[in-house]
Amino acid sequence: MQTPYYLIDKSRLLPNMEKIAWLREHSGAKSLLALKCFATWSVFDLMSEYMDGTTSSSLFEMKLGREKFPGETHAYSVAWAPHEIDEVLAGSDKVIFNTAQQLLRFEEVSRDHVRGLRVNPGVSTSGFDLADPARPFSRLGEHSAEGIEPVVDLVSGFMFHNNCENDSFERFDEMLGQIETRFGHLIRRMKWISLGGGIHFTGEGYPLDRLAERLKRFAGENEVQVYLEPGEAAITNSTTLEVTVLDTLYNGKNLAIVDSSIEAHMLDLLIYRESAKMDESGDRDWMICGKSCLAGDIFGEFRFPQDLEPGDRLSMQDAAGYTMVKKNWFNGVQMPAIAVRELDGTERLVRGFTYDDFAAALS
């Protein structure tokens, strides 16, 4: 296939799904795919066999989850607009409000719906202020038990989302204990609790048995159904971004320009100033550069067994999360296609993008 394209490998996706299923069986917690991280519905056929549904951050994500992924559809947004609330209620199993004020604003129209409220415990594992839900002056959820108490009888569940790429069970356990201390008297009045995403429990060496025991204990002591919302954990290491070297030059370092762009195709690398991942070997150092006009469009520096040349193929690893959901048409750079490698090893192109798509995104 012509590069660039994202290649989703179901054989690499499957181990994540099996861990999610194991955790569900041994903890009783249900798992909902967080569409804000990954919404490529071409592989929902496999994922839906192991997960309980989807959770969303907008009306459109909610509609995609309802349409493409069997199971429960949870609808959350930082703020629902009056013109969309009816459609949200019609298409979801649960609606989660970000604030008590939003809950009260739509209390009458949502009275017959299962409702929840986001609660911000004031602690998180994010290493980036940009992504930290507990940052100062955060708008994400209600912060105090006193603010929740007047509306607590209007909801049947809470959503806590304060983990971010957290691969430490001890840190998760500690923060959950803090949540129980601050909000336990309110939690025990609920029927369900979502603990959000950001728990890297599919990572190698993560103590799944300890997490299962902790979740089961939390659910039992508080008499609630627990939900998790894995995004990155569901699709980690499942996908590559396949690119081709277009040109090389030397300017104090060996530079290779590829037919892709972090600005357009792996935006989180630019936002968080991180490097792409690539399998490395050899002693030849090369900086891999995107083809947009942005000076800092750099995938990273990597080692290869020999010098790169135009026409060489490269694979950016772990390229599923927050990539396809954020890709854009900056500079009019060719949008990567999306391909799937089936469990039998066959590969198929599921979506290509053309000039017509570029023009249709504008006016």
Tab-separated table of C-alpha atoms in Angstrom:
chain	number	residue	atom	x	y	z
A	1	MET	CA	0.000	0.000	0.000
A	2	GLN	CA	1.056	3.564	-0.635
A	3	THR	CA	2.385	5.283	2.470
A	4	PRO	CA	1.583	7.017	4.691
A	5	TYR	CA	-0.929	4.794	6.437
A	6	TYR	CA	-1.844	3.632	9.915
A	7	LEU	CA	-1.694	-0.156	10.228
A	8	ILE	CA	-3.831	-1.638	13.003
A	9	ASP	CA	-2.667	-5.174	13.771
A	10	LYS	CA	-5.417	-7.249	15.371
A	11	SER	CA	-2.895	-9.809	16.625
A	12	ARG	CA	-1.270	-7.013	18.667
A	13	LEU	CA	-4.631	-5.604	19.706
A	14	LEU	CA	-5.890	-8.964	20.958
A	15	PRO	CA	-3.607	-9.281	24.042
A	16	ASN	CA	-4.959	-5.967	25.343
A	17	MET	CA	-8.503	-7.207	24.839
A	18	GLU	CA	-7.754	-10.460	26.657
A	19	LYS	CA	-6.398	-8.566	29.659
A	20	ILE	CA	-9.479	-6.352	29.705
A	21	ALA	CA	-11.703	-9.437	29.622
A	22	TRP	CA	-9.702	-11.085	32.408
A	23	LEU	CA	-10.013	-8.007	34.571
A	24	ARG	CA	-13.741	-7.801	33.904
A	25	GLU	CA	-14.203	-11.441	34.922
A	26	HIS	CA	-12.132	-11.249	38.110
A	27	SER	CA	-13.132	-7.800	39.353
A	28	GLY	CA	-16.709	-7.401	38.159
A	29	ALA	CA	-15.794	-4.023	36.658
A	30	LYS	CA	-17.134	-3.203	33.204
A	31	SER	CA	-14.890	-1.618	30.567
A	32	LEU	CA	-15.984	1.073	28.120
A	33	LEU	CA	-13.780	2.178	25.231
A	34	ALA	CA	-12.891	5.886	25.515
A	35	LEU	CA	-13.561	7.170	22.012
A	36	LYS	CA	-11.609	10.383	22.641
A	37	CYS	CA	-8.462	8.251	22.384
A	38	PHE	CA	-9.398	5.783	19.675
A	39	ALA	CA	-12.486	5.748	17.484
A	40	THR	CA	-11.452	3.727	14.436
A	41	TRP	CA	-14.572	1.619	14.138
A	42	SER	CA	-13.126	-0.763	11.566
A	43	VAL	CA	-11.830	-2.909	14.451
A	44	PHE	CA	-14.840	-2.536	16.746
A	45	ASP	CA	-15.956	-6.008	15.644
A	46	LEU	CA	-13.063	-7.499	17.616
A	47	MET	CA	-13.059	-5.023	20.495
A	48	SER	CA	-16.772	-5.366	21.191
A	49	GLU	CA	-16.270	-9.067	21.964
A	50	TYR	CA	-14.171	-8.092	24.986
A	51	MET	CA	-15.555	-4.722	26.121
A	52	ASP	CA	-18.923	-3.545	27.410
A	53	GLY	CA	-19.495	-0.441	25.280
A	54	THR	CA	-18.188	3.079	24.802
A	55	THR	CA	-17.890	6.378	26.582
A	56	SER	CA	-17.773	9.730	24.842
A	57	SER	CA	-16.829	13.375	25.171
A	58	SER	CA	-19.293	14.856	22.702
A	59	LEU	CA	-22.544	14.302	20.873
A	60	PHE	CA	-20.791	12.981	17.757
A	61	GLU	CA	-18.682	10.491	19.724
A	62	MET	CA	-21.803	9.309	21.528
A	63	LYS	CA	-23.559	8.758	18.191
A	64	LEU	CA	-20.572	6.841	16.807
A	65	GLY	CA	-20.483	4.596	19.866
A	66	ARG	CA	-24.203	3.894	19.666
A	67	GLU	CA	-24.021	3.187	15.942
A	68	LYS	CA	-20.821	1.166	15.709
A	69	PHE	CA	-20.158	-0.519	19.080
A	70	PRO	CA	-22.623	-2.932	20.735
A	71	GLY	CA	-23.258	-2.582	24.461
A	72	GLU	CA	-23.660	0.424	26.708
A	73	THR	CA	-23.283	3.982	25.470
A	74	HIS	CA	-22.236	6.551	28.067
A	75	ALA	CA	-22.469	10.235	27.137
A	76	TYR	CA	-20.250	12.785	28.865
A	77	SER	CA	-19.327	16.304	27.828
A	78	VAL	CA	-17.627	19.198	29.569
A	79	ALA	CA	-20.772	21.156	28.656
A	80	TRP	CA	-23.911	20.045	26.835
A	81	ALA	CA	-25.614	22.591	24.592
A	82	PRO	CA	-29.414	23.035	24.737
A	83	HIS	CA	-29.787	22.163	21.047
A	84	GLU	CA	-28.084	18.772	21.464
A	85	ILE	CA	-29.385	17.457	24.791
A	86	ASP	CA	-32.460	15.753	23.335
A	87	GLU	CA	-30.321	13.770	20.894
A	88	VAL	CA	-27.860	12.905	23.656
A	89	LEU	CA	-30.639	11.505	25.816
A	90	ALA	CA	-32.201	9.590	22.932
A	91	GLY	CA	-28.930	7.890	21.986
A	92	SER	CA	-27.307	7.080	25.321
A	93	ASP	CA	-27.824	4.715	28.231
A	94	LYS	CA	-26.297	7.095	30.757
A	95	VAL	CA	-25.682	10.838	30.571
A	96	ILE	CA	-22.965	12.349	32.758
A	97	PHE	CA	-22.990	16.043	33.587
A	98	ASN	CA	-19.800	17.946	34.300
A	99	THR	CA	-21.267	20.295	36.894
A	100	ALA	CA	-24.226	20.546	39.215
A	101	GLN	CA	-25.353	23.597	37.275
A	102	GLN	CA	-25.537	21.617	34.015
A	103	LEU	CA	-27.418	18.883	35.826
A	104	LEU	CA	-29.963	21.370	37.155
A	105	ARG	CA	-30.249	23.127	33.785
A	106	PHE	CA	-31.307	19.881	32.116
A	107	GLU	CA	-32.930	18.243	35.134
A	108	GLU	CA	-36.442	18.259	33.762
A	109	VAL	CA	-35.712	16.897	30.294
A	110	SER	CA	-33.361	14.212	31.661
A	111	ARG	CA	-35.529	13.163	34.621
A	112	ASP	CA	-36.341	9.749	33.165
A	113	HIS	CA	-32.742	9.054	32.114
A	114	VAL	CA	-29.884	7.424	34.043
A	115	ARG	CA	-27.764	10.385	35.142
A	116	GLY	CA	-24.302	10.836	36.590
A	117	LEU	CA	-22.051	13.662	37.727
A	118	ARG	CA	-18.332	14.142	37.241
A	119	VAL	CA	-16.428	14.559	40.496
A	120	ASN	CA	-12.913	16.025	40.575
A	121	PRO	CA	-10.956	14.618	43.549
A	122	GLY	CA	-8.193	17.215	43.209
A	123	VAL	CA	-5.407	14.649	42.699
A	124	SER	CA	-4.099	13.079	39.495
A	125	THR	CA	-1.113	11.333	37.933
A	126	SER	CA	-0.667	13.658	34.970
A	127	GLY	CA	2.862	14.907	34.414
A	128	PHE	CA	1.633	17.624	32.064
A	129	ASP	CA	-0.247	20.692	33.241
A	130	LEU	CA	-2.042	20.744	29.888
A	131	ALA	CA	-3.637	17.360	30.588
A	132	ASP	CA	-3.963	17.560	34.378
A	133	PRO	CA	-7.639	17.471	35.425
A	134	ALA	CA	-6.595	18.515	38.928
A	135	ARG	CA	-4.697	21.614	37.784
A	136	PRO	CA	-5.524	24.907	39.529
A	137	PHE	CA	-8.868	26.397	38.490
A	138	SER	CA	-9.851	23.179	36.711
A	139	ARG	CA	-13.268	23.217	35.065
A	140	LEU	CA	-13.481	19.418	34.994
A	141	GLY	CA	-16.078	18.256	37.491
A	142	GLU	CA	-17.409	19.232	40.895
A	143	HIS	CA	-14.650	19.630	43.466
A	144	SER	CA	-16.349	19.506	46.858
A	145	ALA	CA	-18.735	17.219	48.667
A	146	GLU	CA	-20.589	20.318	49.808
A	147	GLY	CA	-21.243	21.313	46.204
A	148	ILE	CA	-22.511	17.852	45.329
A	149	GLU	CA	-24.743	17.289	48.351
A	150	PRO	CA	-27.670	19.446	47.138
A	151	VAL	CA	-27.989	17.462	43.876
A	152	VAL	CA	-26.871	14.018	44.996
A	153	ASP	CA	-30.377	12.553	44.834
A	154	LEU	CA	-30.682	13.581	41.165
A	155	VAL	CA	-27.966	11.168	40.027
A	156	SER	CA	-27.272	7.468	40.429
A	157	GLY	CA	-23.556	7.530	39.695
A	158	PHE	CA	-20.309	9.480	39.705
A	159	MET	CA	-17.434	9.617	37.247
A	160	PHE	CA	-13.912	10.150	38.561
A	161	HIS	CA	-11.251	10.618	35.881
A	162	ASN	CA	-7.901	11.475	37.440
A	163	ASN	CA	-5.475	8.848	36.162
A	164	CYS	CA	-3.208	9.625	33.220
A	165	GLU	CA	-0.802	7.012	31.813
A	166	ASN	CA	-0.613	5.658	35.360
A	167	ASP	CA	1.371	2.412	35.334
A	168	SER	CA	1.686	2.276	39.142
A	169	PHE	CA	-0.879	0.191	40.986
A	170	GLU	CA	0.338	1.667	44.271
A	171	ARG	CA	-0.405	5.204	43.074
A	172	PHE	CA	-3.833	4.148	41.795
A	173	ASP	CA	-4.606	2.470	45.113
A	174	GLU	CA	-3.463	5.529	47.046
A	175	MET	CA	-5.623	7.929	45.029
A	176	LEU	CA	-8.659	5.653	45.220
A	177	GLY	CA	-8.241	5.646	48.978
A	178	GLN	CA	-8.211	9.436	48.971
A	179	ILE	CA	-11.406	9.444	46.889
A	180	GLU	CA	-13.075	7.111	49.380
A	181	THR	CA	-12.014	9.288	52.295
A	182	ARG	CA	-13.371	12.500	50.759
A	183	PHE	CA	-16.443	11.239	48.934
A	184	GLY	CA	-17.199	7.832	50.430
A	185	HIS	CA	-20.414	8.944	52.163
A	186	LEU	CA	-21.736	10.117	48.789
A	187	ILE	CA	-20.407	7.128	46.838
A	188	ARG	CA	-22.366	4.800	49.087
A	189	ARG	CA	-25.558	6.499	47.923
A	190	MET	CA	-24.776	5.694	44.282
A	191	LYS	CA	-25.502	2.637	42.136
A	192	TRP	CA	-22.490	2.945	39.818
A	193	ILE	CA	-19.081	4.584	39.785
A	194	SER	CA	-16.825	5.175	36.781
A	195	LEU	CA	-13.136	5.418	37.615
A	196	GLY	CA	-12.312	6.751	34.159
A	197	GLY	CA	-9.322	5.861	32.036
A	198	GLY	CA	-5.590	6.451	32.207
A	199	ILE	CA	-4.849	3.239	34.152
A	200	HIS	CA	-2.134	1.476	32.182
A	201	PHE	CA	-3.187	-1.997	33.294
A	202	THR	CA	-2.457	-3.704	29.972
A	203	GLY	CA	1.216	-2.770	30.213
A	204	GLU	CA	3.822	-5.475	30.682
A	205	GLY	CA	4.260	-6.457	34.313
A	206	TYR	CA	1.222	-4.607	35.651
A	207	PRO	CA	-0.240	-6.504	38.658
A	208	LEU	CA	-3.658	-7.244	37.209
A	209	ASP	CA	-4.547	-9.538	40.101
A	210	ARG	CA	-4.037	-6.751	42.649
A	211	LEU	CA	-6.054	-4.314	40.549
A	212	ALA	CA	-8.880	-6.851	40.237
A	213	GLU	CA	-8.949	-7.393	43.988
A	214	ARG	CA	-8.973	-3.658	44.719
A	215	LEU	CA	-11.773	-2.951	42.263
A	216	LYS	CA	-13.841	-5.857	43.560
A	217	ARG	CA	-13.364	-4.694	47.136
A	218	PHE	CA	-14.269	-1.100	46.246
A	219	ALA	CA	-17.430	-2.285	44.491
A	220	GLY	CA	-18.430	-4.581	47.333
A	221	GLU	CA	-17.814	-2.173	50.186
A	222	ASN	CA	-19.736	0.598	48.443
A	223	GLU	CA	-22.340	-1.623	46.747
A	224	VAL	CA	-21.771	-0.092	43.308
A	225	GLN	CA	-21.139	-1.268	39.781
A	226	VAL	CA	-17.651	-0.128	38.773
A	227	TYR	CA	-16.828	1.058	35.265
A	228	LEU	CA	-13.399	1.644	33.738
A	229	GLU	CA	-12.864	3.718	30.602
A	230	PRO	CA	-9.669	2.444	28.956
A	231	GLY	CA	-8.450	4.342	25.937
A	232	GLU	CA	-4.706	3.993	25.527
A	233	ALA	CA	-4.752	0.786	27.585
A	234	ALA	CA	-7.085	-0.802	25.042
A	235	ILE	CA	-4.973	-0.120	21.968
A	236	THR	CA	-1.397	0.313	23.218
A	237	ASN	CA	1.261	-1.183	20.907
A	238	SER	CA	-1.391	-2.291	18.399
A	239	THR	CA	-0.706	0.117	15.545
A	240	THR	CA	2.104	1.533	13.450
A	241	LEU	CA	2.324	4.593	11.215
A	242	GLU	CA	3.979	3.414	8.008
A	243	VAL	CA	6.022	6.090	6.197
A	244	THR	CA	8.566	6.387	3.407
A	245	VAL	CA	11.778	8.440	3.272
A	246	LEU	CA	11.478	11.108	0.564
A	247	ASP	CA	14.776	12.966	0.918
A	248	THR	CA	17.939	13.104	3.027
A	249	LEU	CA	20.399	15.851	3.881
A	250	TYR	CA	23.088	16.723	6.393
A	251	ASN	CA	23.065	19.903	8.488
A	252	GLY	CA	25.165	19.007	11.521
A	253	LYS	CA	23.053	15.855	11.794
A	254	ASN	CA	21.755	13.299	9.338
A	255	LEU	CA	18.219	14.332	8.429
A	256	ALA	CA	15.577	12.225	6.679
A	257	ILE	CA	12.293	13.739	5.472
A	258	VAL	CA	9.346	11.347	5.355
A	259	ASP	CA	5.906	11.548	3.745
A	260	SER	CA	4.130	12.244	7.017
A	261	SER	CA	3.987	14.926	9.709
A	262	ILE	CA	3.654	15.025	13.480
A	263	GLU	CA	1.718	18.298	13.174
A	264	ALA	CA	-0.864	16.559	11.001
A	265	HIS	CA	-0.647	12.865	11.919
A	266	MET	CA	0.784	12.455	15.449
A	267	LEU	CA	-0.149	15.749	17.036
A	268	ASP	CA	0.378	14.664	20.653
A	269	LEU	CA	4.108	14.369	19.974
A	270	LEU	CA	4.179	18.070	19.169
A	271	ILE	CA	1.873	19.131	21.994
A	272	TYR	CA	3.782	17.250	24.685
A	273	ARG	CA	7.229	17.566	23.076
A	274	GLU	CA	7.698	13.822	22.929
A	275	SER	CA	9.500	11.558	20.479
A	276	ALA	CA	7.887	8.920	18.345
A	277	LYS	CA	8.755	5.283	19.034
A	278	MET	CA	10.694	3.163	16.615
A	279	ASP	CA	12.463	-0.195	16.812
A	280	GLU	CA	16.151	0.718	16.761
A	281	SER	CA	19.370	-1.101	15.954
A	282	GLY	CA	22.801	-0.186	14.641
A	283	ASP	CA	25.029	2.845	15.108
A	284	ARG	CA	23.863	5.244	12.383
A	285	ASP	CA	22.094	8.250	13.940
A	286	TRP	CA	19.300	9.917	11.970
A	287	MET	CA	16.738	12.594	12.765
A	288	ILE	CA	13.381	11.733	11.198
A	289	CYS	CA	11.554	14.837	10.005
A	290	GLY	CA	8.025	15.507	8.817
A	291	LYS	CA	7.292	17.077	5.432
A	292	SER	CA	5.227	20.050	6.630
A	293	CYS	CA	6.663	23.564	6.670
A	294	LEU	CA	6.659	23.651	10.491
A	295	ALA	CA	10.325	23.861	11.543
A	296	GLY	CA	9.748	21.678	14.582
A	297	ASP	CA	7.993	18.916	12.677
A	298	ILE	CA	10.344	16.221	14.002
A	299	PHE	CA	9.470	12.608	14.837
A	300	GLY	CA	12.675	12.108	16.806
A	301	GLU	CA	16.225	10.795	16.550
A	302	PHE	CA	16.834	7.092	16.019
A	303	ARG	CA	19.591	4.614	15.212
A	304	PHE	CA	19.706	2.410	12.145
A	305	PRO	CA	22.066	-0.308	10.904
A	306	GLN	CA	22.851	1.685	7.758
A	307	ASP	CA	22.344	5.184	6.412
A	308	LEU	CA	18.852	5.999	5.188
A	309	GLU	CA	18.056	6.648	1.547
A	310	PRO	CA	14.992	7.904	-0.345
A	311	GLY	CA	12.521	5.045	-0.725
A	312	ASP	CA	13.293	3.399	2.620
A	313	ARG	CA	10.221	2.353	4.628
A	314	LEU	CA	9.954	3.194	8.341
A	315	SER	CA	7.423	2.171	10.983
A	316	MET	CA	6.479	4.453	13.848
A	317	GLN	CA	5.410	2.206	16.716
A	318	ASP	CA	2.483	2.534	19.150
A	319	ALA	CA	0.699	4.979	16.868
A	320	ALA	CA	-2.985	4.364	17.649
A	321	GLY	CA	-3.872	6.548	20.621
A	322	TYR	CA	-4.729	10.215	20.060
A	323	THR	CA	-3.492	10.084	16.451
A	324	MET	CA	-6.334	9.147	14.103
A	325	VAL	CA	-8.778	11.118	16.262
A	326	LYS	CA	-6.566	14.229	15.931
A	327	LYS	CA	-5.229	13.985	12.373
A	328	ASN	CA	-5.701	17.101	10.269
A	329	TRP	CA	-5.044	18.604	6.864
A	330	PHE	CA	-2.291	21.075	7.811
A	331	ASN	CA	-0.309	22.079	4.703
A	332	GLY	CA	-2.573	19.824	2.689
A	333	VAL	CA	-0.223	16.952	3.528
A	334	GLN	CA	-1.658	13.623	2.353
A	335	MET	CA	-3.782	12.133	5.128
A	336	PRO	CA	-2.602	8.644	6.109
A	337	ALA	CA	-4.887	5.868	4.990
A	338	ILE	CA	-6.108	3.331	7.551
A	339	ALA	CA	-5.359	-0.364	7.100
A	340	VAL	CA	-6.074	-3.439	9.213
A	341	ARG	CA	-4.027	-6.607	9.535
A	342	GLU	CA	-6.448	-9.410	10.356
A	343	LEU	CA	-5.711	-12.248	12.760
A	344	ASP	CA	-4.857	-14.501	9.792
A	345	GLY	CA	-2.186	-12.046	8.657
A	346	THR	CA	-4.006	-10.616	5.662
A	347	GLU	CA	-3.994	-6.853	5.287
A	348	ARG	CA	-6.781	-4.700	3.907
A	349	LEU	CA	-7.187	-1.017	3.236
A	350	VAL	CA	-10.289	0.217	5.077
A	351	ARG	CA	-10.101	3.944	4.371
A	352	GLY	CA	-8.200	6.162	2.005
A	353	PHE	CA	-8.257	9.962	1.757
A	354	THR	CA	-8.160	12.095	-1.376
A	355	TYR	CA	-8.076	15.703	-2.486
A	356	ASP	CA	-11.876	15.677	-2.352
A	357	ASP	CA	-11.705	14.998	1.407
A	358	PHE	CA	-9.263	17.878	1.819
A	359	ALA	CA	-11.518	20.259	-0.129
A	360	ALA	CA	-14.649	19.070	1.698
A	361	ALA	CA	-13.080	19.958	5.060
A	362	LEU	CA	-12.921	23.592	3.950
A	363	SER	CA	-15.422	25.920	2.328
